[in-house]
Tab-separated table of N, CA and C in Angstrom:
chain	number	residue	atom	x	y	z
A	22	MET	N	15.988	-29.602	-48.990
A	22	MET	CA	15.678	-28.189	-48.891
A	22	MET	C	14.173	-27.962	-48.790
A	23	ASN	N	13.392	-28.728	-49.560
A	23	ASN	CA	11.940	-28.581	-49.512
A	23	ASN	C	11.392	-28.948	-48.135
A	24	ARG	N	12.007	-29.956	-47.502
A	24	ARG	CA	11.558	-30.356	-46.159
A	24	ARG	C	11.773	-29.229	-45.152
A	25	VAL	N	12.885	-28.543	-45.247
A	25	VAL	CA	13.167	-27.415	-44.351
A	25	VAL	C	12.137	-26.311	-44.579
A	26	LYS	N	11.841	-26.025	-45.828
A	26	LYS	CA	10.872	-24.983	-46.157
A	26	LYS	C	9.477	-25.374	-45.655
A	27	ILE	N	9.087	-26.616	-45.849
A	27	ILE	CA	7.781	-27.082	-45.377
A	27	ILE	C	7.720	-27.019	-43.854
A	28	PHE	N	8.800	-27.450	-43.194
A	28	PHE	CA	8.845	-27.413	-41.731
A	28	PHE	C	8.754	-25.972	-41.216
A	29	THR	N	9.503	-25.067	-41.824
A	29	THR	CA	9.496	-23.659	-41.421
A	29	THR	C	8.107	-23.057	-41.612
A	30	ASN	N	7.487	-23.332	-42.748
A	30	ASN	CA	6.140	-22.806	-42.996
A	30	ASN	C	5.129	-23.380	-42.009
A	31	SER	N	5.288	-24.643	-41.654
A	31	SER	CA	4.392	-25.262	-40.665
A	31	SER	C	4.520	-24.577	-39.312
A	32	ILE	N	5.754	-24.334	-38.898
A	32	ILE	CA	5.996	-23.662	-37.613
A	32	ILE	C	5.399	-22.259	-37.644
A	33	LEU	N	5.631	-21.505	-38.706
A	33	LEU	CA	5.097	-20.144	-38.800
A	33	LEU	C	3.570	-20.157	-38.789
A	34	SER	N	2.959	-21.090	-39.473
A	34	SER	CA	1.497	-21.195	-39.470
A	34	SER	C	0.973	-21.489	-38.073
A	35	PHE	N	1.647	-22.365	-37.354
A	35	PHE	CA	1.256	-22.693	-35.990
A	35	PHE	C	1.360	-21.467	-35.086
A	36	LEU	N	2.442	-20.721	-35.215
A	36	LEU	CA	2.640	-19.527	-34.376
A	36	LEU	C	1.553	-18.486	-34.612
A	37	LEU	N	1.076	-18.373	-35.831
A	37	LEU	CA	0.017	-17.417	-36.126
A	37	LEU	C	-1.299	-17.788	-35.457
A	38	LEU	N	-1.485	-19.047	-35.131
A	38	LEU	CA	-2.711	-19.490	-34.474
A	38	LEU	C	-2.685	-19.300	-32.965
A	39	LEU	N	-1.497	-19.084	-32.392
A	39	LEU	CA	-1.394	-18.895	-30.943
A	39	LEU	C	-2.035	-17.579	-30.542
A	40	PRO	N	-2.704	-17.538	-29.382
A	40	PRO	CA	-3.288	-16.262	-28.942
A	40	PRO	C	-2.198	-15.259	-28.605
A	41	MET	N	-2.343	-14.085	-29.114
A	41	MET	CA	-1.379	-13.019	-28.837
A	41	MET	C	-1.874	-12.199	-27.653
A	42	PRO	N	-0.943	-11.704	-26.823
A	42	PRO	CA	-1.380	-10.897	-25.691
A	42	PRO	C	-2.053	-9.615	-26.168
A	43	ILE	N	-3.130	-9.261	-25.499
A	43	ILE	CA	-3.847	-8.029	-25.819
A	43	ILE	C	-3.175	-6.898	-25.063
A	44	PRO	N	-2.830	-5.807	-25.745
A	44	PRO	CA	-2.164	-4.719	-25.044
A	44	PRO	C	-3.082	-4.084	-23.997
A	45	ALA	N	-2.475	-3.507	-22.977
A	45	ALA	CA	-3.235	-2.837	-21.929
A	45	ALA	C	-4.118	-1.763	-22.558
A	46	GLN	N	-5.361	-1.744	-22.153
A	46	GLN	CA	-6.326	-0.812	-22.725
A	46	GLN	C	-6.755	0.181	-21.661
A	47	GLY	N	-6.720	1.436	-21.978
A	47	GLY	CA	-7.078	2.436	-21.000
A	47	GLY	C	-8.071	3.440	-21.505
A	48	LEU	N	-7.583	4.610	-21.822
A	48	LEU	CA	-8.441	5.738	-22.124
A	48	LEU	C	-8.426	6.071	-23.595
A	49	ASP	N	-9.590	6.418	-24.096
A	49	ASP	CA	-9.700	6.997	-25.423
A	49	ASP	C	-9.982	8.481	-25.194
A	50	ILE	N	-8.911	9.252	-25.102
A	50	ILE	CA	-9.035	10.680	-24.765
A	50	ILE	C	-9.914	11.399	-25.787
A	51	ALA	N	-9.818	11.025	-27.046
A	51	ALA	CA	-10.580	11.703	-28.096
A	51	ALA	C	-12.083	11.593	-27.871
A	52	THR	N	-12.554	10.416	-27.440
A	52	THR	CA	-13.996	10.244	-27.241
A	52	THR	C	-14.407	10.425	-25.785
A	53	GLY	N	-13.431	10.500	-24.872
A	53	GLY	CA	-13.760	10.644	-23.460
A	53	GLY	C	-14.300	9.363	-22.852
A	54	ASP	N	-13.908	8.226	-23.387
A	54	ASP	CA	-14.395	6.937	-22.907
A	54	ASP	C	-13.252	6.068	-22.409
A	55	SER	N	-13.615	5.116	-21.580
A	55	SER	CA	-12.683	4.081	-21.171
A	55	SER	C	-12.963	2.836	-21.990
A	56	ILE	N	-11.926	2.296	-22.585
A	56	ILE	CA	-12.061	1.059	-23.348
A	56	ILE	C	-12.445	-0.074	-22.404
A	57	LEU	N	-11.987	-0.004	-21.153
A	57	LEU	CA	-12.347	-1.020	-20.161
A	57	LEU	C	-13.857	-1.058	-19.951
A	58	CYS	N	-14.491	0.111	-19.845
A	58	CYS	CA	-15.954	0.170	-19.692
A	58	CYS	C	-16.650	-0.322	-20.954
A	59	LYS	N	-16.186	0.139	-22.108
A	59	LYS	CA	-16.799	-0.266	-23.375
A	59	LYS	C	-16.786	-1.780	-23.536
A	60	ASN	N	-15.671	-2.419	-23.142
A	60	ASN	CA	-15.568	-3.875	-23.277
A	60	ASN	C	-16.593	-4.608	-22.414
A	61	LYS	N	-17.079	-3.976	-21.354
A	61	LYS	CA	-18.099	-4.576	-20.486
A	61	LYS	C	-19.498	-4.063	-20.830
A	62	LYS	N	-19.597	-3.301	-21.927
A	62	LYS	CA	-20.869	-2.702	-22.359
A	62	LYS	C	-21.448	-1.785	-21.284
A	63	LEU	N	-20.545	-0.999	-20.663
A	63	LEU	CA	-20.909	-0.019	-19.645
A	63	LEU	C	-20.484	1.360	-20.118
A	64	ASP	N	-21.053	2.390	-19.492
A	64	ASP	CA	-20.666	3.766	-19.793
A	64	ASP	C	-19.559	4.204	-18.843
A	65	THR	N	-18.785	5.180	-19.278
A	65	THR	CA	-17.660	5.686	-18.486
A	65	THR	C	-18.108	6.840	-17.608
A	66	TYR	N	-17.883	6.715	-16.307
A	66	TYR	CA	-18.051	7.836	-15.384
A	66	TYR	C	-16.744	8.604	-15.333
A	67	MET	N	-15.660	7.911	-15.044
A	67	MET	CA	-14.329	8.507	-15.051
A	67	MET	C	-13.311	7.403	-15.281
A	68	ALA	N	-12.122	7.772	-15.691
A	68	ALA	CA	-11.057	6.799	-15.886
A	68	ALA	C	-9.713	7.496	-15.735
A	69	LEU	N	-8.727	6.709	-15.349
A	69	LEU	CA	-7.385	7.256	-15.191
A	69	LEU	C	-6.362	6.188	-15.511
A	70	SER	N	-5.168	6.648	-15.828
A	70	SER	CA	-4.038	5.756	-16.038
A	70	SER	C	-2.889	6.238	-15.174
A	71	THR	N	-2.168	5.278	-14.615
A	71	THR	CA	-0.899	5.558	-13.951
A	71	THR	C	0.152	4.787	-14.744
A	72	LYS	N	1.377	4.858	-14.306
A	72	LYS	CA	2.442	4.125	-14.983
A	72	LYS	C	2.167	2.618	-14.956
A	73	GLU	N	1.549	2.136	-13.869
A	73	GLU	CA	1.355	0.705	-13.670
A	73	GLU	C	-0.045	0.195	-13.996
A	74	PHE	N	-1.069	1.055	-13.885
A	74	PHE	CA	-2.454	0.585	-13.963
A	74	PHE	C	-3.336	1.481	-14.825
A	75	ASN	N	-4.374	0.875	-15.402
A	75	ASN	CA	-5.505	1.584	-15.992
A	75	ASN	C	-6.686	1.332	-15.067
A	76	ILE	N	-7.413	2.368	-14.724
A	76	ILE	CA	-8.531	2.290	-13.794
A	76	ILE	C	-9.744	2.947	-14.444
A	77	ALA	N	-10.907	2.341	-14.283
A	77	ALA	CA	-12.139	2.942	-14.792
A	77	ALA	C	-13.248	2.784	-13.762
A	78	ILE	N	-14.046	3.821	-13.614
A	78	ILE	CA	-15.306	3.750	-12.885
A	78	ILE	C	-16.383	3.788	-13.968
A	79	CYS	N	-17.135	2.711	-14.053
A	79	CYS	CA	-18.146	2.556	-15.096
A	79	CYS	C	-19.530	2.535	-14.451
A	80	PHE	N	-20.547	2.792	-15.248
A	80	PHE	CA	-21.901	2.747	-14.710
A	80	PHE	C	-22.862	2.156	-15.712
A	81	HIS	N	-23.966	1.698	-15.152
A	81	HIS	CA	-25.084	1.192	-15.942
A	81	HIS	C	-26.338	1.811	-15.338
A	82	GLY	N	-27.044	2.586	-16.115
A	82	GLY	CA	-28.250	3.233	-15.614
A	82	GLY	C	-28.710	4.322	-16.558
A	83	GLU	N	-29.616	5.160	-16.055
A	83	GLU	CA	-30.224	6.189	-16.884
A	83	GLU	C	-29.279	7.348	-17.192
A	84	SER	N	-28.520	7.780	-16.198
A	84	SER	CA	-27.554	8.868	-16.400
A	84	SER	C	-26.413	8.656	-15.430
A	85	CYS	N	-25.356	9.419	-15.601
A	85	CYS	CA	-24.195	9.209	-14.745
A	85	CYS	C	-24.307	9.937	-13.410
A	86	VAL	N	-25.362	10.694	-13.176
A	86	VAL	CA	-25.529	11.355	-11.890
A	86	VAL	C	-25.646	10.272	-10.823
A	87	TYR	N	-24.784	10.348	-9.811
A	87	TYR	CA	-24.651	9.231	-8.880
A	87	TYR	C	-25.952	8.860	-8.193
A	88	ASP	N	-26.732	9.830	-7.764
A	88	ASP	CA	-27.917	9.500	-6.972
A	88	ASP	C	-29.136	9.135	-7.821
A	89	THR	N	-28.952	8.952	-9.122
A	89	THR	CA	-30.056	8.524	-9.964
A	89	THR	C	-30.452	7.102	-9.583
A	90	ALA	N	-31.712	6.899	-9.307
A	90	ALA	CA	-32.189	5.577	-8.879
A	90	ALA	C	-31.902	4.532	-9.946
A	91	GLY	N	-31.445	3.396	-9.501
A	91	GLY	CA	-31.219	2.284	-10.403
A	91	GLY	C	-29.838	2.202	-11.010
A	92	ASN	N	-29.010	3.216	-10.824
A	92	ASN	CA	-27.663	3.151	-11.375
A	92	ASN	C	-26.809	2.157	-10.606
A	93	GLU	N	-25.959	1.482	-11.332
A	93	GLU	CA	-24.961	0.609	-10.732
A	93	GLU	C	-23.593	1.111	-11.176
A	94	TYR	N	-22.620	1.110	-10.247
A	94	TYR	CA	-21.283	1.598	-10.541
A	94	TYR	C	-20.274	0.488	-10.293
A	95	PHE	N	-19.249	0.454	-11.147
A	95	PHE	CA	-18.261	-0.606	-11.087
A	95	PHE	C	-16.855	-0.036	-11.227
A	96	TYR	N	-15.919	-0.739	-10.632
A	96	TYR	CA	-14.496	-0.426	-10.710
A	96	TYR	C	-13.833	-1.503	-11.558
A	97	ILE	N	-13.062	-1.079	-12.534
A	97	ILE	CA	-12.241	-2.004	-13.304
A	97	ILE	C	-10.801	-1.529	-13.165
A	98	GLY	N	-9.951	-2.407	-12.675
A	98	GLY	CA	-8.527	-2.124	-12.573
A	98	GLY	C	-7.765	-3.090	-13.447
A	99	GLN	N	-6.833	-2.552	-14.232
A	99	GLN	CA	-6.049	-3.391	-15.134
A	99	GLN	C	-4.571	-3.119	-14.926
A	100	ASP	N	-3.813	-4.180	-14.671
A	100	ASP	CA	-2.361	-4.094	-14.584
A	100	ASP	C	-1.835	-3.909	-16.001
A	101	ARG	N	-1.087	-2.849	-16.230
A	101	ARG	CA	-0.625	-2.547	-17.585
A	101	ARG	C	0.454	-3.511	-18.057
A	102	LYS	N	1.133	-4.175	-17.137
A	102	LYS	CA	2.186	-5.118	-17.518
A	102	LYS	C	1.619	-6.496	-17.863
A	103	THR	N	0.725	-6.998	-17.026
A	103	THR	CA	0.202	-8.362	-17.202
A	103	THR	C	-1.160	-8.398	-17.883
A	104	ASN	N	-1.845	-7.260	-17.948
A	104	ASN	CA	-3.212	-7.132	-18.466
A	104	ASN	C	-4.258	-7.792	-17.574
A	105	ASN	N	-3.869	-8.306	-16.407
A	105	ASN	CA	-4.842	-8.869	-15.463
A	105	ASN	C	-5.802	-7.776	-15.026
A	106	GLN	N	-7.070	-8.157	-14.842
A	106	GLN	CA	-8.099	-7.188	-14.468
A	106	GLN	C	-8.884	-7.667	-13.258
A	107	ILE	N	-9.427	-6.687	-12.526
A	107	ILE	CA	-10.438	-6.973	-11.516
A	107	ILE	C	-11.659	-6.125	-11.857
A	108	PHE	N	-12.820	-6.655	-11.545
A	108	PHE	CA	-14.093	-5.999	-11.836
A	108	PHE	C	-14.944	-6.144	-10.588
A	109	LEU	N	-15.233	-5.006	-9.920
A	109	LEU	CA	-15.922	-5.032	-8.635
A	109	LEU	C	-16.931	-3.896	-8.540
A	110	PRO	N	-17.966	-4.055	-7.706
A	110	PRO	CA	-18.883	-2.934	-7.446
A	110	PRO	C	-18.135	-1.791	-6.755
A	111	ALA	N	-18.537	-0.575	-7.035
A	111	ALA	CA	-17.873	0.608	-6.477
A	111	ALA	C	-18.838	1.415	-5.611
A	112	ASN	N	-18.323	1.932	-4.488
A	112	ASN	CA	-19.089	2.779	-3.571
A	112	ASN	C	-18.591	4.215	-3.691
A	113	TYR	N	-19.513	5.148	-3.663
A	113	TYR	CA	-19.236	6.561	-3.931
A	113	TYR	C	-19.366	7.395	-2.666
A	114	GLN	N	-18.476	8.378	-2.513
A	114	GLN	CA	-18.572	9.355	-1.423
A	114	GLN	C	-18.254	10.740	-1.969
A	115	ILE	N	-19.089	11.719	-1.624
A	115	ILE	CA	-18.752	13.106	-1.917
A	115	ILE	C	-17.977	13.626	-0.711
A	116	LEU	N	-16.767	14.109	-0.943
A	116	LEU	CA	-15.952	14.634	0.140
A	116	LEU	C	-16.153	16.131	0.322
A	117	ASP	N	-16.364	16.854	-0.773
A	117	ASP	CA	-16.596	18.293	-0.718
A	117	ASP	C	-17.374	18.698	-1.964
A	118	SER	N	-18.673	18.940	-1.812
A	118	SER	CA	-19.499	19.255	-2.981
A	118	SER	C	-19.154	20.618	-3.571
A	119	ASN	N	-18.661	21.558	-2.771
A	119	ASN	CA	-18.287	22.874	-3.295
A	119	ASN	C	-17.051	22.803	-4.183
A	120	GLU	N	-16.170	21.893	-3.884
A	120	GLU	CA	-14.929	21.755	-4.649
A	120	GLU	C	-14.976	20.591	-5.632
A	121	TRP	N	-16.125	19.924	-5.778
A	121	TRP	CA	-16.266	18.781	-6.671
A	121	TRP	C	-15.212	17.730	-6.352
A	122	THR	N	-15.114	17.364	-5.101
A	122	THR	CA	-14.142	16.371	-4.674
A	122	THR	C	-14.894	15.117	-4.267
A	123	GLU	N	-14.483	13.978	-4.823
A	123	GLU	CA	-15.185	12.733	-4.557
A	123	GLU	C	-14.199	11.574	-4.453
A	124	LYS	N	-14.691	10.497	-3.842
A	124	LYS	CA	-13.869	9.303	-3.665
A	124	LYS	C	-14.724	8.077	-3.945
A	125	TRP	N	-14.134	7.118	-4.612
A	125	TRP	CA	-14.747	5.819	-4.868
A	125	TRP	C	-13.992	4.794	-4.049
A	126	GLU	N	-14.712	3.956	-3.311
A	126	GLU	CA	-14.098	2.884	-2.534
A	126	GLU	C	-14.564	1.545	-3.079
A	127	VAL	N	-13.613	0.627	-3.166
A	127	VAL	CA	-13.884	-0.706	-3.689
A	127	VAL	C	-13.231	-1.705	-2.747
A	128	PHE	N	-13.974	-2.738	-2.374
A	128	PHE	CA	-13.468	-3.726	-1.424
A	128	PHE	C	-13.373	-5.091	-2.086
A	129	ASN	N	-12.247	-5.751	-1.832
A	129	ASN	CA	-12.005	-7.091	-2.364
A	129	ASN	C	-11.241	-7.872	-1.285
A	130	GLY	N	-11.991	-8.527	-0.397
A	130	GLY	CA	-11.352	-9.236	0.719
A	130	GLY	C	-10.646	-8.254	1.633
A	131	ASN	N	-9.358	-8.465	1.874
A	131	ASN	CA	-8.560	-7.584	2.736
A	131	ASN	C	-8.050	-6.347	2.000
A	132	TYR	N	-8.382	-6.213	0.749
A	132	TYR	CA	-7.896	-5.089	-0.055
A	132	TYR	C	-8.981	-4.035	-0.216
A	133	LYS	N	-8.542	-2.791	-0.177
A	133	LYS	CA	-9.430	-1.659	-0.459
A	133	LYS	C	-8.734	-0.794	-1.509
A	134	TYR	N	-9.484	-0.437	-2.536
A	134	TYR	CA	-9.001	0.437	-3.597
A	134	TYR	C	-9.739	1.766	-3.459
A	135	GLU	N	-9.009	2.864	-3.488
A	135	GLU	CA	-9.619	4.196	-3.420
A	135	GLU	C	-9.223	4.990	-4.662
A	136	VAL	N	-10.235	5.487	-5.338
A	136	VAL	CA	-10.013	6.385	-6.467
A	136	VAL	C	-10.505	7.750	-6.014
A	137	PHE	N	-9.613	8.710	-6.032
A	137	PHE	CA	-9.910	10.065	-5.576
A	137	PHE	C	-9.863	10.990	-6.775
A	138	GLN	N	-10.807	11.923	-6.818
A	138	GLN	CA	-10.753	12.936	-7.874
A	138	GLN	C	-11.296	14.254	-7.366
A	139	THR	N	-10.732	15.316	-7.897
A	139	THR	CA	-11.246	16.651	-7.649
A	139	THR	C	-11.146	17.427	-8.947
A	140	LYS	N	-12.064	18.323	-9.136
A	140	LYS	CA	-12.032	19.146	-10.333
A	140	LYS	C	-11.545	20.549	-10.024
A	141	LYS	N	-11.190	20.803	-8.771
A	141	LYS	CA	-10.652	22.123	-8.429
A	141	LYS	C	-9.216	22.241	-8.937
A	142	ARG	N	-8.779	23.425	-9.182
A	142	ARG	CA	-7.429	23.708	-9.674
A	142	ARG	C	-7.056	22.873	-10.888
A	143	GLY	N	-7.960	22.736	-11.825
A	143	GLY	CA	-7.658	22.038	-13.061
A	143	GLY	C	-7.847	20.541	-13.017
A	144	GLY	N	-8.200	19.999	-11.878
A	144	GLY	CA	-8.464	18.575	-11.775
A	144	GLY	C	-7.270	17.764	-11.317
A	145	TYR	N	-7.558	16.724	-10.624
A	145	TYR	CA	-6.542	15.839	-10.074
A	145	TYR	C	-7.203	14.504	-9.800
A	146	SER	N	-6.501	13.428	-10.038
A	146	SER	CA	-7.046	12.118	-9.772
A	146	SER	C	-5.921	11.189	-9.339
A	147	SER	N	-6.266	10.231	-8.452
A	147	SER	CA	-5.250	9.295	-7.974
A	147	SER	C	-5.902	7.974	-7.579
A	148	ILE	N	-5.058	6.964	-7.412
A	148	ILE	CA	-5.482	5.648	-6.958
A	148	ILE	C	-4.591	5.250	-5.781
A	149	SER	N	-5.211	4.644	-4.774
A	149	SER	CA	-4.469	4.085	-3.645
A	149	SER	C	-5.001	2.683	-3.384
A	150	VAL	N	-4.109	1.787	-2.978
A	150	VAL	CA	-4.480	0.415	-2.659
A	150	VAL	C	-4.009	0.122	-1.239
A	151	PHE	N	-4.916	-0.430	-0.434
A	151	PHE	CA	-4.631	-0.758	0.961
A	151	PHE	C	-4.860	-2.247	1.185
A	152	GLN	N	-4.056	-2.823	2.064
A	152	GLN	CA	-4.286	-4.197	2.519
A	152	GLN	C	-4.317	-4.164	4.034
A	153	ASN	N	-5.459	-4.594	4.588
A	153	ASN	CA	-5.660	-4.550	6.047
A	153	ASN	C	-5.335	-3.169	6.623
A	154	GLY	N	-5.734	-2.116	5.908
A	154	GLY	CA	-5.539	-0.750	6.375
A	154	GLY	C	-4.169	-0.160	6.083
A	155	ARG	N	-3.234	-0.938	5.601
A	155	ARG	CA	-1.876	-0.459	5.315
A	155	ARG	C	-1.773	-0.122	3.828
A	156	LYS	N	-1.299	1.096	3.523
A	156	LYS	CA	-1.199	1.534	2.131
A	156	LYS	C	-0.065	0.780	1.433
A	157	LEU	N	-0.432	0.093	0.332
A	157	LEU	CA	0.539	-0.646	-0.466
A	157	LEU	C	0.991	0.130	-1.697
A	158	TYR	N	0.087	0.967	-2.207
A	158	TYR	CA	0.353	1.631	-3.484
A	158	TYR	C	-0.436	2.930	-3.542
A	159	SER	N	0.174	3.942	-4.115
A	159	SER	CA	-0.517	5.199	-4.351
A	159	SER	C	0.159	5.892	-5.531
A	160	ALA	N	-0.638	6.410	-6.451
A	160	ALA	CA	-0.078	7.105	-7.607
A	160	ALA	C	-1.076	8.118	-8.140
A	161	GLU	N	-0.548	9.208	-8.618
A	161	GLU	CA	-1.350	10.224	-9.286
A	161	GLU	C	-1.527	9.822	-10.745
A	162	ALA	N	-2.653	10.178	-11.299
A	162	ALA	CA	-2.948	9.845	-12.697
A	162	ALA	C	-1.997	10.568	-13.639
A	163	THR	N	-1.555	9.839	-14.660
A	163	THR	CA	-0.784	10.457	-15.735
A	163	THR	C	-1.721	10.870	-16.875
A	164	LYS	N	-2.851	10.158	-16.994
A	164	LYS	CA	-3.923	10.508	-17.927
A	164	LYS	C	-5.226	10.390	-17.150
A	165	TYR	N	-6.176	11.240	-17.501
A	165	TYR	CA	-7.417	11.283	-16.729
A	165	TYR	C	-8.547	11.792	-17.609
A	166	ILE	N	-9.718	11.166	-17.495
A	166	ILE	CA	-10.921	11.700	-18.145
A	166	ILE	C	-12.073	11.643	-17.145
A	167	TYR	N	-12.912	12.623	-17.223
A	167	TYR	CA	-14.145	12.666	-16.435
A	167	TYR	C	-15.253	12.875	-17.435
A	168	ASN	N	-16.173	11.926	-17.503
A	168	ASN	CA	-17.165	11.910	-18.571
A	168	ASN	C	-18.582	12.116	-18.052
A	169	CYS	N	-18.718	12.716	-16.878
A	169	CYS	CA	-20.052	12.853	-16.303
A	169	CYS	C	-20.260	14.288	-15.839
A	170	TYR	N	-20.865	15.076	-16.670
A	170	TYR	CA	-21.158	16.452	-16.303
A	170	TYR	C	-22.657	16.614	-16.156
A	171	ASP	N	-23.045	17.309	-15.100
A	171	ASP	CA	-24.476	17.525	-14.852
A	171	ASP	C	-25.052	18.506	-15.856
């Protein structure tokens, strides 16, 4: 009986040492930050979650105003099921300055990621993924934060 107990305790001790999967990390709505940006020691410009992904646009620089000299912007995409992430430089486009509509484009080989946001009519944000120009995925945000006000 003691051998069974020792064996069981040994197995349980071993299991506690195994790395446990880290849950998908997205938005901290209370603070208006993306945990994805914080983990990279970057500030949050905007972030969104869909059913499948957590997405963050992060920046490093003096302020979050896009045209501030020296700012760098990054895209972090995280699969909520596998926790796999990509971290890439992000390119910014203003689509309509009167309506506060903007788009972020990110390129990774044959893939293009587009994050769209507008603050008109209460705000809206979405993510689309293209491969060789063909849309593979598109979803509207289920959670969204915008942390950069002029």
